[in-house]
Short mmCIF file of C-alpha atoms and ligand atoms in Angstrom, two decimals:
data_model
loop_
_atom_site.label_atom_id
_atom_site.label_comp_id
_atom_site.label_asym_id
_atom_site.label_seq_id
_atom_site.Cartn_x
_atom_site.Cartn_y
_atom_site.Cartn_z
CA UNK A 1 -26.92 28.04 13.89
CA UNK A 2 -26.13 24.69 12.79
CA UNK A 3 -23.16 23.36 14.88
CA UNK A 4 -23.42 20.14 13.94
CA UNK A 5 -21.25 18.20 11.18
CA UNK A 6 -23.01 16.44 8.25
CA UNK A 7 -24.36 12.88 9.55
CA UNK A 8 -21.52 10.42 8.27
CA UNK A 9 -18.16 12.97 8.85
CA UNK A 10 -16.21 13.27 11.01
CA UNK A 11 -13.62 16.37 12.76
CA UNK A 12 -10.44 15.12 13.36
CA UNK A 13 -9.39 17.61 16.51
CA UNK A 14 -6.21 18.72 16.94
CA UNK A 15 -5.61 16.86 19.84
CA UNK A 16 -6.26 13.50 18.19
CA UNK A 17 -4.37 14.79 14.55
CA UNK A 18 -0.98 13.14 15.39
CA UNK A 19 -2.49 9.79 14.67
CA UNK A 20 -3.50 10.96 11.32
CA UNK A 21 0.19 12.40 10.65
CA UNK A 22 2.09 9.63 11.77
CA UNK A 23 0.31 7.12 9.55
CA UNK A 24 0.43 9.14 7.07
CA UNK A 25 4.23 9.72 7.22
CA UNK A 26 4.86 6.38 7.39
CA UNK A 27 3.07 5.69 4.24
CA UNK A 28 4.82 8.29 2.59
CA UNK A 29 8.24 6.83 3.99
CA UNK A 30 7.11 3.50 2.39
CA UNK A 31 5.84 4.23 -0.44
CA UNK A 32 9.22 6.46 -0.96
CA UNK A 33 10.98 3.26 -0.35
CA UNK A 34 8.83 1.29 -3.25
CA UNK A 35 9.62 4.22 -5.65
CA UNK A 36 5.87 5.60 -5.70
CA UNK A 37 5.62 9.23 -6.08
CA UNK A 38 2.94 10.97 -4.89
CA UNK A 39 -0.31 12.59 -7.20
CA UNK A 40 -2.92 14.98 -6.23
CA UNK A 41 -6.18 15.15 -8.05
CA UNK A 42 -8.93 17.17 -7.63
CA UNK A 43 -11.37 16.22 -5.01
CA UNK A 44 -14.33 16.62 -7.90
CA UNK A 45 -14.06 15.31 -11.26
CA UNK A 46 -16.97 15.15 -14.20
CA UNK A 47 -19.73 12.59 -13.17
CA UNK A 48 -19.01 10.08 -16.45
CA UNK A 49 -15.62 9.12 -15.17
CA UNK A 50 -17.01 7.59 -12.37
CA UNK A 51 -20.29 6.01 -14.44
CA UNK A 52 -18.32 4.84 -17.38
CA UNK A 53 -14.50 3.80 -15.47
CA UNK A 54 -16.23 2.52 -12.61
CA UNK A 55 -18.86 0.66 -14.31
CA UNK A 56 -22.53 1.16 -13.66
CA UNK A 57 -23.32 -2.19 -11.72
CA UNK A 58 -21.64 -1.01 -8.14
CA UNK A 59 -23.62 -0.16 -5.28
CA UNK A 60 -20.99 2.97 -5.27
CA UNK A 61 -22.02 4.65 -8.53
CA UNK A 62 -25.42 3.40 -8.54
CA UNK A 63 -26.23 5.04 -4.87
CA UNK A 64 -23.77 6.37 -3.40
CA UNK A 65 -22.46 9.06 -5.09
CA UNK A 66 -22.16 12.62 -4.21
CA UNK A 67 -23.39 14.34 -7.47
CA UNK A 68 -24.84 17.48 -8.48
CA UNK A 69 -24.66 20.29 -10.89
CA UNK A 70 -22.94 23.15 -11.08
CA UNK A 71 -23.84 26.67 -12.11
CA UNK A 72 -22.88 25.94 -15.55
CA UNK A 73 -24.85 22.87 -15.81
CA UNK A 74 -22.24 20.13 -15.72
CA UNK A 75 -22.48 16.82 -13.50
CA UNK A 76 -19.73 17.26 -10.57
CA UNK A 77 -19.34 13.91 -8.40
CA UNK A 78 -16.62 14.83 -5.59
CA UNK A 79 -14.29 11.27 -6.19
CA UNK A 80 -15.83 8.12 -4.26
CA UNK A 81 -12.35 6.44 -4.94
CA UNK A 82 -8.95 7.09 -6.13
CA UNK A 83 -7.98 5.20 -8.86
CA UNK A 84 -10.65 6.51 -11.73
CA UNK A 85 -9.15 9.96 -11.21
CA UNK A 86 -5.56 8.71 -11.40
CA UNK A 87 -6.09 7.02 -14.07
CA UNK A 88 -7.70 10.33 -16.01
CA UNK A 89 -4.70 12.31 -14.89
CA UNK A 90 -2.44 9.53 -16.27
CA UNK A 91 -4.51 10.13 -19.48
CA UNK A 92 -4.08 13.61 -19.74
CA UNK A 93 -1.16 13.75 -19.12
CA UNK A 94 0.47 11.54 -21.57
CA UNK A 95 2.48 9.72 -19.07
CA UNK A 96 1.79 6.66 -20.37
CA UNK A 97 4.56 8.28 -23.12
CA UNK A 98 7.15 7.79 -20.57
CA UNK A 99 9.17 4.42 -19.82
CA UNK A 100 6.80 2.55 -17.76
CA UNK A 101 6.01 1.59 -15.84
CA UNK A 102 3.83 4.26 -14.12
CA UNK A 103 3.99 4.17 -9.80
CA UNK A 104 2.03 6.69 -8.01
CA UNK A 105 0.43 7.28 -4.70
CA UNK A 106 -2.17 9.64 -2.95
CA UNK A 107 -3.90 10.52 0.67
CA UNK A 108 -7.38 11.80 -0.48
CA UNK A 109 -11.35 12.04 1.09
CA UNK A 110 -13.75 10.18 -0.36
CA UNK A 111 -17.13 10.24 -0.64
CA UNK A 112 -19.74 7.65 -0.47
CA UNK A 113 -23.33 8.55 0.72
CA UNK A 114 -23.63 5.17 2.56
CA UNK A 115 -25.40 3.50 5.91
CA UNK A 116 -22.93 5.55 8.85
CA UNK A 117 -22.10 2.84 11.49
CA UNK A 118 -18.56 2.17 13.03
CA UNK A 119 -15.54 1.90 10.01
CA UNK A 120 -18.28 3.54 8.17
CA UNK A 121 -18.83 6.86 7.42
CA UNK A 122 -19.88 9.11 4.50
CA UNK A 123 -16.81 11.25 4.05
CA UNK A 124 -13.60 8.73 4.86
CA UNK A 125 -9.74 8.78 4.14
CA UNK A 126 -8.01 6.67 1.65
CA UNK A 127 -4.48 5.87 1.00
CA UNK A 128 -3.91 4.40 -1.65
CA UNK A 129 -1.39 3.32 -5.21
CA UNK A 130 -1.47 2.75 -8.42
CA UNK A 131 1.21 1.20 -11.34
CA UNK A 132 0.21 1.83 -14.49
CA UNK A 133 1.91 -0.01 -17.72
CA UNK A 134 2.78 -3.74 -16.83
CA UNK A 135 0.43 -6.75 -16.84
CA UNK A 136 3.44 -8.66 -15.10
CA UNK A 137 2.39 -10.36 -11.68
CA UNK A 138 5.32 -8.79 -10.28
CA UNK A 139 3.43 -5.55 -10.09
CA UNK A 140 0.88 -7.00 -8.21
CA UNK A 141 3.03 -8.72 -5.30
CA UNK A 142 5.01 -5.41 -5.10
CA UNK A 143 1.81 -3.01 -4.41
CA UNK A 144 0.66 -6.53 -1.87
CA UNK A 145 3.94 -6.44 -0.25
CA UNK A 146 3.93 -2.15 0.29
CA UNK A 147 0.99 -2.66 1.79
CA UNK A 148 1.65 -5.98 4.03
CA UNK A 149 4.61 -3.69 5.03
CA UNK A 150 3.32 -0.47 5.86
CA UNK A 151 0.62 -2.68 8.38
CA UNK A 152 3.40 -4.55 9.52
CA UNK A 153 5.41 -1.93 10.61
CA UNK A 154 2.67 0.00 12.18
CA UNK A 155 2.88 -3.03 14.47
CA UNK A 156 -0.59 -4.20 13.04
CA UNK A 157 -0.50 -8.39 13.64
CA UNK A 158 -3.87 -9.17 12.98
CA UNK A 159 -4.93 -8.67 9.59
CA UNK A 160 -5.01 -11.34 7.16
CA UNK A 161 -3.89 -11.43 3.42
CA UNK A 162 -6.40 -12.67 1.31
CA UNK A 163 -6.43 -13.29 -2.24
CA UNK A 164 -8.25 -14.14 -5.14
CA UNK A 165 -8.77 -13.97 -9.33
CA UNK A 166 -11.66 -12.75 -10.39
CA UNK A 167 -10.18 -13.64 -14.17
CA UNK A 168 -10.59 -11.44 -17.30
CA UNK A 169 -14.05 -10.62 -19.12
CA UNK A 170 -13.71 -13.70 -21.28
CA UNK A 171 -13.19 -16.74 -18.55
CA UNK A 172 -16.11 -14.68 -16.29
CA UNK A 173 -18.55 -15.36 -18.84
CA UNK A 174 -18.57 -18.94 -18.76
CA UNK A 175 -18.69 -18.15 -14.39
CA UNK A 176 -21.68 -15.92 -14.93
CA UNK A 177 -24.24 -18.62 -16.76
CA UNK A 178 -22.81 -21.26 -13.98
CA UNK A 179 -23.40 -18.49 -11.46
CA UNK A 180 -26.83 -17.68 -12.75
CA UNK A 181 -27.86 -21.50 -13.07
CA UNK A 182 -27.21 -21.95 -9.38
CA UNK A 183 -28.93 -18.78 -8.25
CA UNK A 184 -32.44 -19.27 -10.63
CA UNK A 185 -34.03 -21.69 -8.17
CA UNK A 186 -32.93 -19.11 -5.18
CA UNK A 187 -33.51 -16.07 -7.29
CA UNK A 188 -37.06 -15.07 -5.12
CA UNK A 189 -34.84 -15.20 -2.10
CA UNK A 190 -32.57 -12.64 -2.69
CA UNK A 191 -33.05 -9.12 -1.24
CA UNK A 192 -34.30 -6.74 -3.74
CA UNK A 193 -30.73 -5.47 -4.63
CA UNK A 194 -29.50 -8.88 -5.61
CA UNK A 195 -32.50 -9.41 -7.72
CA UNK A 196 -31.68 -6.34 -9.94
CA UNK A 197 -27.96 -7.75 -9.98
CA UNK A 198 -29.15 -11.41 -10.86
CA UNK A 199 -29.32 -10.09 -14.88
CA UNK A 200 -26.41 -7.55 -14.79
CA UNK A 201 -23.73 -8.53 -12.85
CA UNK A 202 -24.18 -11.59 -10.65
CA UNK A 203 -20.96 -11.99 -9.46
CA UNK A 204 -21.66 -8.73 -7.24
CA UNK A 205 -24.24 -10.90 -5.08
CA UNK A 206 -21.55 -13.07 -3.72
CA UNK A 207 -20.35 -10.08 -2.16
CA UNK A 208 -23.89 -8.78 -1.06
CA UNK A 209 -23.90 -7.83 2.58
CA UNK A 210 -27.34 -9.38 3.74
CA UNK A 211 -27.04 -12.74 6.07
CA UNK A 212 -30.04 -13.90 3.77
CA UNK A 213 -27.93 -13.48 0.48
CA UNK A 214 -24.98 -14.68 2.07
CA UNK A 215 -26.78 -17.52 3.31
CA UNK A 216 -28.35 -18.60 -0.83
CA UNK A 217 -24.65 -18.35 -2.25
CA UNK A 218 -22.92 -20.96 -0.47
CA UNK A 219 -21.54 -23.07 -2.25
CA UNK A 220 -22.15 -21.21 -5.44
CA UNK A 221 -19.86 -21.74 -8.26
CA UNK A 222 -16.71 -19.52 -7.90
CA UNK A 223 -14.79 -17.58 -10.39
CA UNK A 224 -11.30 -19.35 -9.13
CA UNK A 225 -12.94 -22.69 -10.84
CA UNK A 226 -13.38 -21.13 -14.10
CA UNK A 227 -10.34 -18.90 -15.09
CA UNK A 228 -8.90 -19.54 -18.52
CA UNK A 229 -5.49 -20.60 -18.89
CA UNK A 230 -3.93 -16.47 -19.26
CA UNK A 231 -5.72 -15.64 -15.68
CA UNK A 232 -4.64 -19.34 -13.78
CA UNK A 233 -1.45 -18.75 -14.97
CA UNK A 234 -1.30 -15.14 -13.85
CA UNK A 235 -2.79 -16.44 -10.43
CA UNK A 236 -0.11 -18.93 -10.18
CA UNK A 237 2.39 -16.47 -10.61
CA UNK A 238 0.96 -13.98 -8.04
CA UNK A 239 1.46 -17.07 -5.14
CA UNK A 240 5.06 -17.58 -6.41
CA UNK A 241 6.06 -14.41 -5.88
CA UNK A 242 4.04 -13.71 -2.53
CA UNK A 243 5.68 -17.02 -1.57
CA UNK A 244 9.43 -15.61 -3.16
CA UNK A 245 8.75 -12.12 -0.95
CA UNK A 246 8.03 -14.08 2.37
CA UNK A 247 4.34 -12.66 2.27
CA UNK A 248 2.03 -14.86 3.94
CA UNK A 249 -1.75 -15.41 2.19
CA UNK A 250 -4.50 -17.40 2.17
CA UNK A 251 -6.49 -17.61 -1.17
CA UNK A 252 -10.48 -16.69 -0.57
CA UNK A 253 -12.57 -17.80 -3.45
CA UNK A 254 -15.41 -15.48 -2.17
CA UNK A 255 -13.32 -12.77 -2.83
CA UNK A 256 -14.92 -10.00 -5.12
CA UNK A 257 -14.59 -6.64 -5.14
CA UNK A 258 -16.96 -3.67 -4.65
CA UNK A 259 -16.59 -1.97 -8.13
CA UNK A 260 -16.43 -3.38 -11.38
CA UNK A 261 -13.35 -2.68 -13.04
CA UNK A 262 -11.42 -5.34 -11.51
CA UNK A 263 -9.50 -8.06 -13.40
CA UNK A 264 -7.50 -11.18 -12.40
CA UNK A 265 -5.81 -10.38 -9.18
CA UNK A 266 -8.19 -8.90 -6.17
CA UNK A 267 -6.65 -8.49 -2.73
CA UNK A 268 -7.78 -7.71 0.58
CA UNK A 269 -6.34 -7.01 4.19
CA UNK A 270 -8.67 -7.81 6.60
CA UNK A 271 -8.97 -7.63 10.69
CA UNK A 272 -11.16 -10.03 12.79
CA UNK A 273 -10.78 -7.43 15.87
CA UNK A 274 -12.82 -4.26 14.86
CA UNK A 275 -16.37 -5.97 13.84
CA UNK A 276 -18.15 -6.21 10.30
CA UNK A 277 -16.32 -3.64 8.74
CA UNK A 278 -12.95 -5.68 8.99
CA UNK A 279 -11.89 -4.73 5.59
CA UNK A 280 -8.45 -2.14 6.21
CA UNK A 281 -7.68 -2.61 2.80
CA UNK A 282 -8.64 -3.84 -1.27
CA UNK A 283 -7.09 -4.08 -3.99
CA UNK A 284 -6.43 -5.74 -7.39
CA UNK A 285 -5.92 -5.04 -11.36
CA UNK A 286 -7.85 -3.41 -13.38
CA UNK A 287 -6.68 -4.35 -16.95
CA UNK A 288 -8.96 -2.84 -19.01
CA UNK A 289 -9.85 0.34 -16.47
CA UNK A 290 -7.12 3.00 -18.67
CA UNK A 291 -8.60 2.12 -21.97
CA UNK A 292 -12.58 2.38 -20.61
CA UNK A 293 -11.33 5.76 -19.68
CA UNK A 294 -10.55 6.50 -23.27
CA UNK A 295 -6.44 6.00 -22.73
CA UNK A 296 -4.48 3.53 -24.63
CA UNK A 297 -4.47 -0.49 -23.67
CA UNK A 298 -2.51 -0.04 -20.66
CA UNK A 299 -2.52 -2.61 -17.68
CA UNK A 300 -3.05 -1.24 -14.21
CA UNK A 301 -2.86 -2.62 -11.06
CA UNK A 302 -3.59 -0.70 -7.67
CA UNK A 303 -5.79 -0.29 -3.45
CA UNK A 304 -6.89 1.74 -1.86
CA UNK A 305 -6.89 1.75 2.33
CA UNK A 306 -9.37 3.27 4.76
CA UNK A 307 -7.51 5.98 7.10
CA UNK A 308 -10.13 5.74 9.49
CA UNK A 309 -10.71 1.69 9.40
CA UNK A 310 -6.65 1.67 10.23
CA UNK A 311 -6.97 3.73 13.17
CA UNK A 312 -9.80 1.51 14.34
CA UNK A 313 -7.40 -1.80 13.73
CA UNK A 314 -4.72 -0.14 15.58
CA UNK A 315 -6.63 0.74 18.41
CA UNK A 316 -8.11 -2.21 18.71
CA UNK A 317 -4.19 -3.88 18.60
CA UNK A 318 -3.44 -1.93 21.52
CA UNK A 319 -0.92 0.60 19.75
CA UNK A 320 0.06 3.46 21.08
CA UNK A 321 0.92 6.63 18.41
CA UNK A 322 3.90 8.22 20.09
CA UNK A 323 2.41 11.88 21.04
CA UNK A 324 4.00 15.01 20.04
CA UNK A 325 6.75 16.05 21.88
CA UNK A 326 5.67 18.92 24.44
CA UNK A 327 7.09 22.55 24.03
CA UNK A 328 10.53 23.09 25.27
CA UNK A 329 10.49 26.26 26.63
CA UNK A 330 8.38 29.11 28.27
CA UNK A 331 9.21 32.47 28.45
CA UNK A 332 7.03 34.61 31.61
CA UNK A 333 7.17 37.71 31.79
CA UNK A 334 6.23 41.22 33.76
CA UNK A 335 6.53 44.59 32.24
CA UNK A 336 6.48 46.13 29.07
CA UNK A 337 10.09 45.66 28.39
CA UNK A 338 10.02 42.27 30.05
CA UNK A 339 7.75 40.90 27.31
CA UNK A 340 9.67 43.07 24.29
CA UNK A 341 12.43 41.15 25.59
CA UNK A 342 10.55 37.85 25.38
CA UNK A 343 8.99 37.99 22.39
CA UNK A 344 12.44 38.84 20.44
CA UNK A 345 13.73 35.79 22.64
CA UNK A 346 10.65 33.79 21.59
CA UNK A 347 11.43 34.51 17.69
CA UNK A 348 15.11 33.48 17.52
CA UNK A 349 14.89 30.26 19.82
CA UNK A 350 11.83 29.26 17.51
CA UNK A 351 13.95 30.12 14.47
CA UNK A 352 17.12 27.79 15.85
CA UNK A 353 14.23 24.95 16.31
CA UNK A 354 12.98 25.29 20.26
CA UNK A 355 9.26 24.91 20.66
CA UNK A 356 8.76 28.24 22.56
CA UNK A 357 5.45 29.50 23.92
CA UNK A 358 4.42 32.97 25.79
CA UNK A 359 0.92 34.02 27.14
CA UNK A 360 -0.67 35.40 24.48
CA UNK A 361 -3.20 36.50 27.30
CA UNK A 362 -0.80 38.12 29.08
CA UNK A 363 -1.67 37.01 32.33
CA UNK A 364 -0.47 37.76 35.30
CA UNK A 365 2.91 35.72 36.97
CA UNK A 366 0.74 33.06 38.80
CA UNK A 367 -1.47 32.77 35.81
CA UNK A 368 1.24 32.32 32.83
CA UNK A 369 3.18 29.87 35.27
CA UNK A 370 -0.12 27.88 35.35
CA UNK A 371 -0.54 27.89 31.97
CA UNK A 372 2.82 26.67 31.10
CA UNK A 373 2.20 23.95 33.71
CA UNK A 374 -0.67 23.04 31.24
CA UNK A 375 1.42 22.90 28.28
CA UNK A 376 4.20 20.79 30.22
CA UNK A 377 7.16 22.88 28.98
CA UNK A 378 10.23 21.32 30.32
CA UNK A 379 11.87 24.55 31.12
CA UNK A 380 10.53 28.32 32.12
CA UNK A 381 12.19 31.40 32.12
CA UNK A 382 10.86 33.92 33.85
CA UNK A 383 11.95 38.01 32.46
CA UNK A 384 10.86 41.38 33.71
CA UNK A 385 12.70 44.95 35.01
CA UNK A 386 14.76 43.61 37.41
CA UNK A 387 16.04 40.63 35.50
CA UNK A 388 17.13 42.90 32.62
CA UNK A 389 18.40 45.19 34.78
CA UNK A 390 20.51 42.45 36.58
CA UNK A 391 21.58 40.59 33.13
CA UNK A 392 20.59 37.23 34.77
CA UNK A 393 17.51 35.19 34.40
CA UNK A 394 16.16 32.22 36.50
CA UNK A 395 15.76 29.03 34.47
CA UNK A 396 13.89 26.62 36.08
CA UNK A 397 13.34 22.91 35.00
CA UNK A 398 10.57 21.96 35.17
CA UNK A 399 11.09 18.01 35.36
CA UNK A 400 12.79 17.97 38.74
CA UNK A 401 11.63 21.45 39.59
CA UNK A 402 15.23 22.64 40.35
CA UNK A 403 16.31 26.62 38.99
CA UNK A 404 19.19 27.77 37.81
CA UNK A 405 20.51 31.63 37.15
CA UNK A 406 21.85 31.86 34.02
CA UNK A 407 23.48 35.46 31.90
CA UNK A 408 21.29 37.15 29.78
CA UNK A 409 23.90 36.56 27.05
CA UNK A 410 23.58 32.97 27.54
CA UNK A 411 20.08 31.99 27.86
CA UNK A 412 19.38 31.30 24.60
CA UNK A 413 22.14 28.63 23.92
CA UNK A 414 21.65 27.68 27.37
CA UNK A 415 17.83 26.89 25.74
CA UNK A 416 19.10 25.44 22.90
CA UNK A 417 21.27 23.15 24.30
CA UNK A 418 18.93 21.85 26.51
CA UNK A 419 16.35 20.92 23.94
CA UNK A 420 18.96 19.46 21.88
CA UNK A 421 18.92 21.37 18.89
P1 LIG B 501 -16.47 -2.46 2.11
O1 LIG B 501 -16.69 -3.80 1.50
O2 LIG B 501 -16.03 -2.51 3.52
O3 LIG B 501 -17.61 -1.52 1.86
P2 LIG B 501 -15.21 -1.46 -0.22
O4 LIG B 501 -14.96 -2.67 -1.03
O5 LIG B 501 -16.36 -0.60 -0.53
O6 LIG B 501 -15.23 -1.84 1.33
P3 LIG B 501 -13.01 -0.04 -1.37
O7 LIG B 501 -13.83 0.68 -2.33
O8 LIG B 501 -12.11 -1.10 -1.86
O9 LIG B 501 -13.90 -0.59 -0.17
O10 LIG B 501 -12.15 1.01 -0.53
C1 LIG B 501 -10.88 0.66 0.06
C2 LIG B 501 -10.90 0.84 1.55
O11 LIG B 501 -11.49 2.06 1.93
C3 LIG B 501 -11.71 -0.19 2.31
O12 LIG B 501 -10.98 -1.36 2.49
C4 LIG B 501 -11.97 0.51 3.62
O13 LIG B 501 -10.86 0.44 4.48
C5 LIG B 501 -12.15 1.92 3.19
N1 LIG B 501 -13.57 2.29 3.07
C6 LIG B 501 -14.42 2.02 2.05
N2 LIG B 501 -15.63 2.55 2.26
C7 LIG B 501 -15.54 3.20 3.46
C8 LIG B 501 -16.46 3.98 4.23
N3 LIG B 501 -17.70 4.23 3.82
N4 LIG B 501 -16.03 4.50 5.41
C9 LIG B 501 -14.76 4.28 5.84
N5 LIG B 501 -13.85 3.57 5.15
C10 LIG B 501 -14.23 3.04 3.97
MG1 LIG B 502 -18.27 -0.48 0.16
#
């Protein structure tokens, strides 16, 4: 029997889900606020949408994917992000036909077969947004400010803004040679990884993870120095408007992000409180993303944040997730007619909105008492022959332990009332 979850998942127990549902209801509330309406895509898409829109140079889609075949031959990958999928649905769909621009949002898995340690895991929860259709830093500070927002009113202090350009295709040329130049005499330092990136993309060892790497690059030559007049311009307008909002940042040349498609603006939240895997969230455009993905030349801008990472930050900022409200009511019961009775009263104080529990182990009186004890109902009835035969019931609160006797016609607005619905 194998009673053990895949190395790098996790369960998330019922006991622990309300966390879960209240972020994620108050990302939904603010992303209903910024006009972002939600998407769902499948969790698997075909393999070359993650190869070609993701580029080929990212630790992600060069190791880390979860790919295989089906039965009918084709490459699956279930999605290792969110935006490569959006952006195929966007496709598809012809949206980009509509007035733009585009604004969309999601809560999906992903799926990266990485190193498991703490904020790090091999199946983990994103939230994340996209706008599709405008190039105009505007765009970007909006999706910034959602997202400063949303961790702001989670009661998140902190995490730090950080932001950077990585500039367009054309101005990172002239960065790459100046990169490369200051890397040659280092080059037969660099871990193995960084040595196959030297040639292909060497702006991805800035952001290499090993001390020794880390170490080699300072005081490399970074992008910010050599963006082109579009992309410094673009950069300057970014600050304004952070600045206009009331967003604080700090700009972080060392910024770069961990896949490829990213243009000018990149973006990232991060916390000094939960360890090396401070990153909550990342962001940034991705100008030329829609068209690799065979749509039309359509600017898109976007992040994605780590469900599980936010948890982390929030626990380790001392926040408390308000628990779900206990039940309201439990009905006991002795006799045959005594639960017929409760189980119709059950049903109709559920239907008017009072959490309502019986003993679906029909225990005996001691034993259901005990049990409702457990679930910390606030009031108990308790029903059986004599009860119904009377027309009263005894209605005891549980708070301050006191009992009332209250009509059998009564009880269940009696109930109602008292769990204010
Ligand atoms: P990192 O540099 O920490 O690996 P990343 O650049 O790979 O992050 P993105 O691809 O931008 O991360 O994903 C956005 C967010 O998703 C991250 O900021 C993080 O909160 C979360 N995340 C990414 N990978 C994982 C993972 N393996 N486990 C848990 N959360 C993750
Ligand atoms: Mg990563």
């Amino acid at each position: 029997m194998i009673t053990n979850a895949p190395k790098g998942t996790k369960d998330v127990m019922p006991k622990e889900i309300y966390k879960w549902q209240f972020v994620e209801k108050k990302f939904r509330e603010m992303c209903d606020k910024h006009g972002f309406k939600e998407v769902r895509t499948p969790m698997f898409e075909h393999t070359e949408l993650f190869t070609r829109g993701v580029g080929d140079t990212t630790d992600i889609v060069e190791k880390q994917m979860y790919t295989f075949n089906d039965y009918a031959n084709r490459s699956i990958t279930l999605k290792p992000e969110g935006t490569a999928s959006v952006v195929r649905a966007f496709v598809e769909h012809k949206v980009y036909a509509d007035v733009q621009p585009t604004k969309m949002y999601y809560i999906i898995p992903c799926f990266r077969y990485e190193k498991p340690q703490s904020g790090r895991l091999r199946e983990f929860h994103q939230l994340g947004i996209e706008t599709f259709g405008t190039g105009n830093m505007m765009a970007d500070a909006e999706i910034i400010s959602l997202a400063y927002d949303f961790l702001n009113d989670l009661g998140i202090r902190d995490v730090e803004l950080r932001i950077n350009s990585i500039g367009c295709p054309e101005c990172r040329k002239k960065h790459r040679e100046a990169l490369k130049d200051f890397l040659a005499p280092k080059y037969d330092q660099l871990c193995d990884t960084c040595k196959g990136r030297y040639d292909r993309n060497p702006l991805r060892i800035l952001d290499c993870k090993s001390p020794v790497c880390q170490e080699l690059v300072q005081g490399a030559p970074m992008m910010l120095d050599y963006l082109c007049d579009d992309c410094q311009n673009a950069f300057e307008e970014l600050k304004n408007n952070l600045t206009a909002m009331g967003i604080p940042f700090t700009v972080d040349p060392g910024i770069v992000r961990g896949l490829d498609y990213y243009t000018k603006t990149a973006f990232e939240f991060v916390s000094n409180n939960i360890g090396a895997q401070g990153t909550v969230c990342g962001g940034g455009r991705y100008d030329n993303l829609i068209s690799e993905i065979g749509g039309p030349d359509i600017p898109g801008v976007g992040f994605g944040l780590g469900i599980e990472r936010l948890l982390l930050v929030m626990e380790a900022n001392g926040i408390v997730i308000p628990e779900p409200e206990s039940i309201d009511a439990f009905i006991a019961f002795m006799g045959d007619r005594g639960k017929n009775y409760g189980m119709k009263l059950m049903r109709e104080l559920r239907l008017a909105g009072v959490k309502t529990e019986m003993d679906v182990l029909a225990r005996n009186l001691k034993g259901q008492l005990k049990y409702a004890d457990r679930l910390g109902a606030k009031y108990t009835v308790v029903v059986g022959d004599n009860e119904l035969d009377e027309e009263y019931l005894l209605l005891k609160d549980m708070k301050n332990s006191s009992q009332e006797s209250v009509s059998i016609h009564e009880i269940k607005n009696v109930l109602i009332e008292k769990a204010g619905k």
